[in-house]
PDB file of C-alpha atoms in Angstrom:
ATOM      1  CA  MET A 236       3.558 -16.446 -19.475  1.00  0.00           C
ATOM      2  CA  VAL A 237       1.970 -19.684 -18.283  1.00  0.00           C
ATOM      3  CA  ASN A 238       4.821 -20.618 -15.953  1.00  0.00           C
ATOM      4  CA  GLU A 239       5.115 -17.217 -14.236  1.00  0.00           C
ATOM      5  CA  PRO A 240       4.244 -17.181 -10.537  1.00  0.00           C
ATOM      6  CA  ALA A 241       0.944 -15.557  -9.590  1.00  0.00           C
ATOM      7  CA  LEU A 242       2.560 -13.691  -6.678  1.00  0.00           C
ATOM      8  CA  LYS A 243       4.398 -11.427  -9.104  1.00  0.00           C
ATOM      9  CA  LYS A 244       1.122  -9.688  -9.959  1.00  0.00           C
ATOM     10  CA  LEU A 245       0.343  -9.063  -6.278  1.00  0.00           C
ATOM     11  CA  HIS A 246       3.497  -7.064  -5.660  1.00  0.00           C
ATOM     12  CA  GLY A 247       2.842  -4.118  -3.305  1.00  0.00           C
ATOM     13  CA  TRP A 248      -0.727  -4.955  -2.344  1.00  0.00           C
ATOM     14  CA  LEU A 249       0.037  -6.041   1.227  1.00  0.00           C
ATOM     15  CA  PRO A 250       1.503  -2.677   2.339  1.00  0.00           C
ATOM     16  CA  MET A 251      -1.350  -0.880   0.606  1.00  0.00           C
ATOM     17  CA  ALA A 252      -4.009  -2.999   2.322  1.00  0.00           C
ATOM     18  CA  LEU A 253      -2.324  -2.579   5.710  1.00  0.00           C
ATOM     19  CA  GLY A 254      -2.057   1.148   5.020  1.00  0.00           C
ATOM     20  CA  VAL A 255      -5.775   1.476   4.331  1.00  0.00           C
ATOM     21  CA  LEU A 256      -6.525  -0.447   7.509  1.00  0.00           C
ATOM     22  CA  ALA A 257      -4.177   1.802   9.502  1.00  0.00           C
ATOM     23  CA  VAL A 258      -5.792   4.958   8.101  1.00  0.00           C
ATOM     24  CA  VAL A 259      -9.268   3.741   9.063  1.00  0.00           C
ATOM     25  CA  VAL A 260      -8.200   2.627  12.551  1.00  0.00           C
ATOM     26  CA  GLY A 261      -6.224   5.839  13.075  1.00  0.00           C
ATOM     27  CA  ALA A 262      -9.221   7.952  12.089  1.00  0.00           C
ATOM     28  CA  LEU A 263     -11.466   5.985  14.452  1.00  0.00           C
ATOM     29  CA  TRP A 264      -9.001   6.360  17.322  1.00  0.00           C
ATOM     30  CA  THR A 265      -8.729  10.096  16.645  1.00  0.00           C
ATOM     31  CA  LEU A 266     -12.505  10.514  16.722  1.00  0.00           C
ATOM     32  CA  GLN A 267     -12.720   8.517  19.935  1.00  0.00           C
ATOM     33  CA  GLY A 268      -9.934  10.540  21.531  1.00  0.00           C
ATOM     34  CA  LEU A 269     -11.710  13.769  20.614  1.00  0.00           C
ATOM     35  CA  ASP A 270     -14.930  12.329  22.136  1.00  0.00           C
ATOM     36  CA  ILE A 271     -16.802  12.554  18.827  1.00  0.00           C
ATOM     37  CA  VAL A 272     -17.417   8.794  18.827  1.00  0.00           C
ATOM     38  CA  THR A 273     -18.772   8.004  22.274  1.00  0.00           C
ATOM     39  CA  ASP A 274     -19.701   4.885  24.264  1.00  0.00           C
ATOM     40  CA  SER A 275     -16.208   3.466  24.330  1.00  0.00           C
ATOM     41  CA  ARG A 276     -13.533   3.124  26.998  1.00  0.00           C
ATOM     42  CA  MET A 277     -11.260   5.169  24.700  1.00  0.00           C
ATOM     43  CA  SER A 278     -13.741   8.035  24.279  1.00  0.00           C
ATOM     44  CA  GLY A 279     -12.580  11.297  25.745  1.00  0.00           C
ATOM     45  CA  THR A 280      -9.064  10.009  26.487  1.00  0.00           C
ATOM     46  CA  GLY A 281      -6.648  12.527  25.001  1.00  0.00           C
ATOM     47  CA  ILE A 282      -3.851  10.071  24.256  1.00  0.00           C
ATOM     48  CA  TRP A 283      -5.948   8.508  21.470  1.00  0.00           C
ATOM     49  CA  ALA A 284      -6.296  11.927  19.849  1.00  0.00           C
ATOM     50  CA  VAL A 285      -2.490  11.805  19.485  1.00  0.00           C
ATOM     51  CA  ILE A 286      -1.997   8.110  18.663  1.00  0.00           C
ATOM     52  CA  GLY A 287      -4.751   8.099  16.015  1.00  0.00           C
ATOM     53  CA  PRO A 288      -3.195  10.649  13.635  1.00  0.00           C
ATOM     54  CA  VAL A 289       0.225   9.005  14.030  1.00  0.00           C
ATOM     55  CA  VAL A 290      -1.245   5.647  12.992  1.00  0.00           C
ATOM     56  CA  ALA A 291      -3.148   7.283  10.115  1.00  0.00           C
ATOM     57  CA  ILE A 292       0.022   8.982   8.824  1.00  0.00           C
ATOM     58  CA  ALA A 293       1.903   5.679   9.064  1.00  0.00           C
ATOM     59  CA  GLY A 294      -0.918   4.136   7.016  1.00  0.00           C
ATOM     60  CA  LEU A 295      -0.578   6.822   4.356  1.00  0.00           C
ATOM     61  CA  ILE A 296       3.148   6.126   4.177  1.00  0.00           C
ATOM     62  CA  LEU A 297       2.439   2.407   3.720  1.00  0.00           C
ATOM     63  CA  ILE A 298      -0.015   3.178   0.920  1.00  0.00           C
ATOM     64  CA  ILE A 299       2.558   5.361  -0.852  1.00  0.00           C
ATOM     65  CA  LEU A 300       5.309   2.764  -0.462  1.00  0.00           C
ATOM     66  CA  GLY A 301       3.023   0.006  -1.737  1.00  0.00           C
ATOM     67  CA  GLU A 302       2.033   2.035  -4.778  1.00  0.00           C
ATOM     68  CA  ARG A 303       5.657   2.852  -5.547  1.00  0.00           C
ATOM     69  CA  SER A 304       6.531  -0.835  -5.251  1.00  0.00           C
ATOM     70  CA  ARG A 305       3.705  -1.773  -7.619  1.00  0.00           C
ATOM     71  CA  SER A 306       4.699   0.817 -10.213  1.00  0.00           C
ATOM     72  CA  ARG A 307       8.353  -0.278  -9.992  1.00  0.00           C
ATOM     73  CA  ALA A 308       7.320  -3.898 -10.558  1.00  0.00           C
ATOM     74  CA  LYS A 309       5.127  -2.904 -13.503  1.00  0.00           C
ATOM     75  CA  ARG A 310       7.985  -0.934 -15.062  1.00  0.00           C
ATOM     76  CA  ALA A 311      10.372  -3.861 -14.621  1.00  0.00           C
ATOM     77  CA  GLU A 312       7.829  -6.239 -16.146  1.00  0.00           C
ATOM     78  CA  ALA A 313       7.286  -3.921 -19.112  1.00  0.00           C
ATOM     79  CA  LEU A 314      11.028  -3.631 -19.686  1.00  0.00           C
ATOM     80  CA  ALA A 315      11.388  -7.405 -19.526  1.00  0.00           C
ATOM     81  CA  ILE A 316       8.663  -7.798 -22.158  1.00  0.00           C
ATOM     82  CA  ILE A 317      10.310  -5.181 -24.387  1.00  0.00           C
ATOM     83  CA  HIS A 318      13.686  -6.910 -24.128  1.00  0.00           C
ATOM     84  CA  GLN A 319      12.128 -10.280 -24.975  1.00  0.00           C
ATOM     85  CA  SER A 320      10.465  -9.045 -28.157  1.00  0.00           C
ATOM     86  CA  PRO A 321      12.434  -9.029 -31.426  1.00  0.00           C
ATOM     87  CA  LEU A 322      11.676  -5.314 -31.866  1.00  0.00           C
ATOM     88  CA  GLY A 323      13.213  -4.437 -28.479  1.00  0.00           C
ATOM     89  CA  ASP A 324      16.763  -5.312 -29.525  1.00  0.00           C
ATOM     90  CA  PRO A 325      18.045  -3.583 -32.690  1.00  0.00           C
ATOM     91  CA  GLY A 326      20.787  -6.218 -33.047  1.00  0.00           C
ATOM     92  CA  LYS A 327      18.213  -8.975 -33.683  1.00  0.00           C
ATOM     93  CA  MET A 328      16.762  -7.314 -36.793  1.00  0.00           C
TER      94      MET A 328
END
């Protein structure tokens, strides 16, 4: 366990973090496009009311993909630990 790389534990966090950022930015752009958030050059411009939800949905997809990647890595790590233990292989008993 000491020699394992630290990056293995961070598997899937980058897409999730980018996804959260995209959801927040997409929501802001949507609110600006709908002229709910004012005092901006983007306020009241209808194209941002379309681009914002697209970016937010892309962010949700990134969050889902990151979570699936993390759970897959956790499953693989758990299986590796089971196979390393003497109880995991009936032939070693």
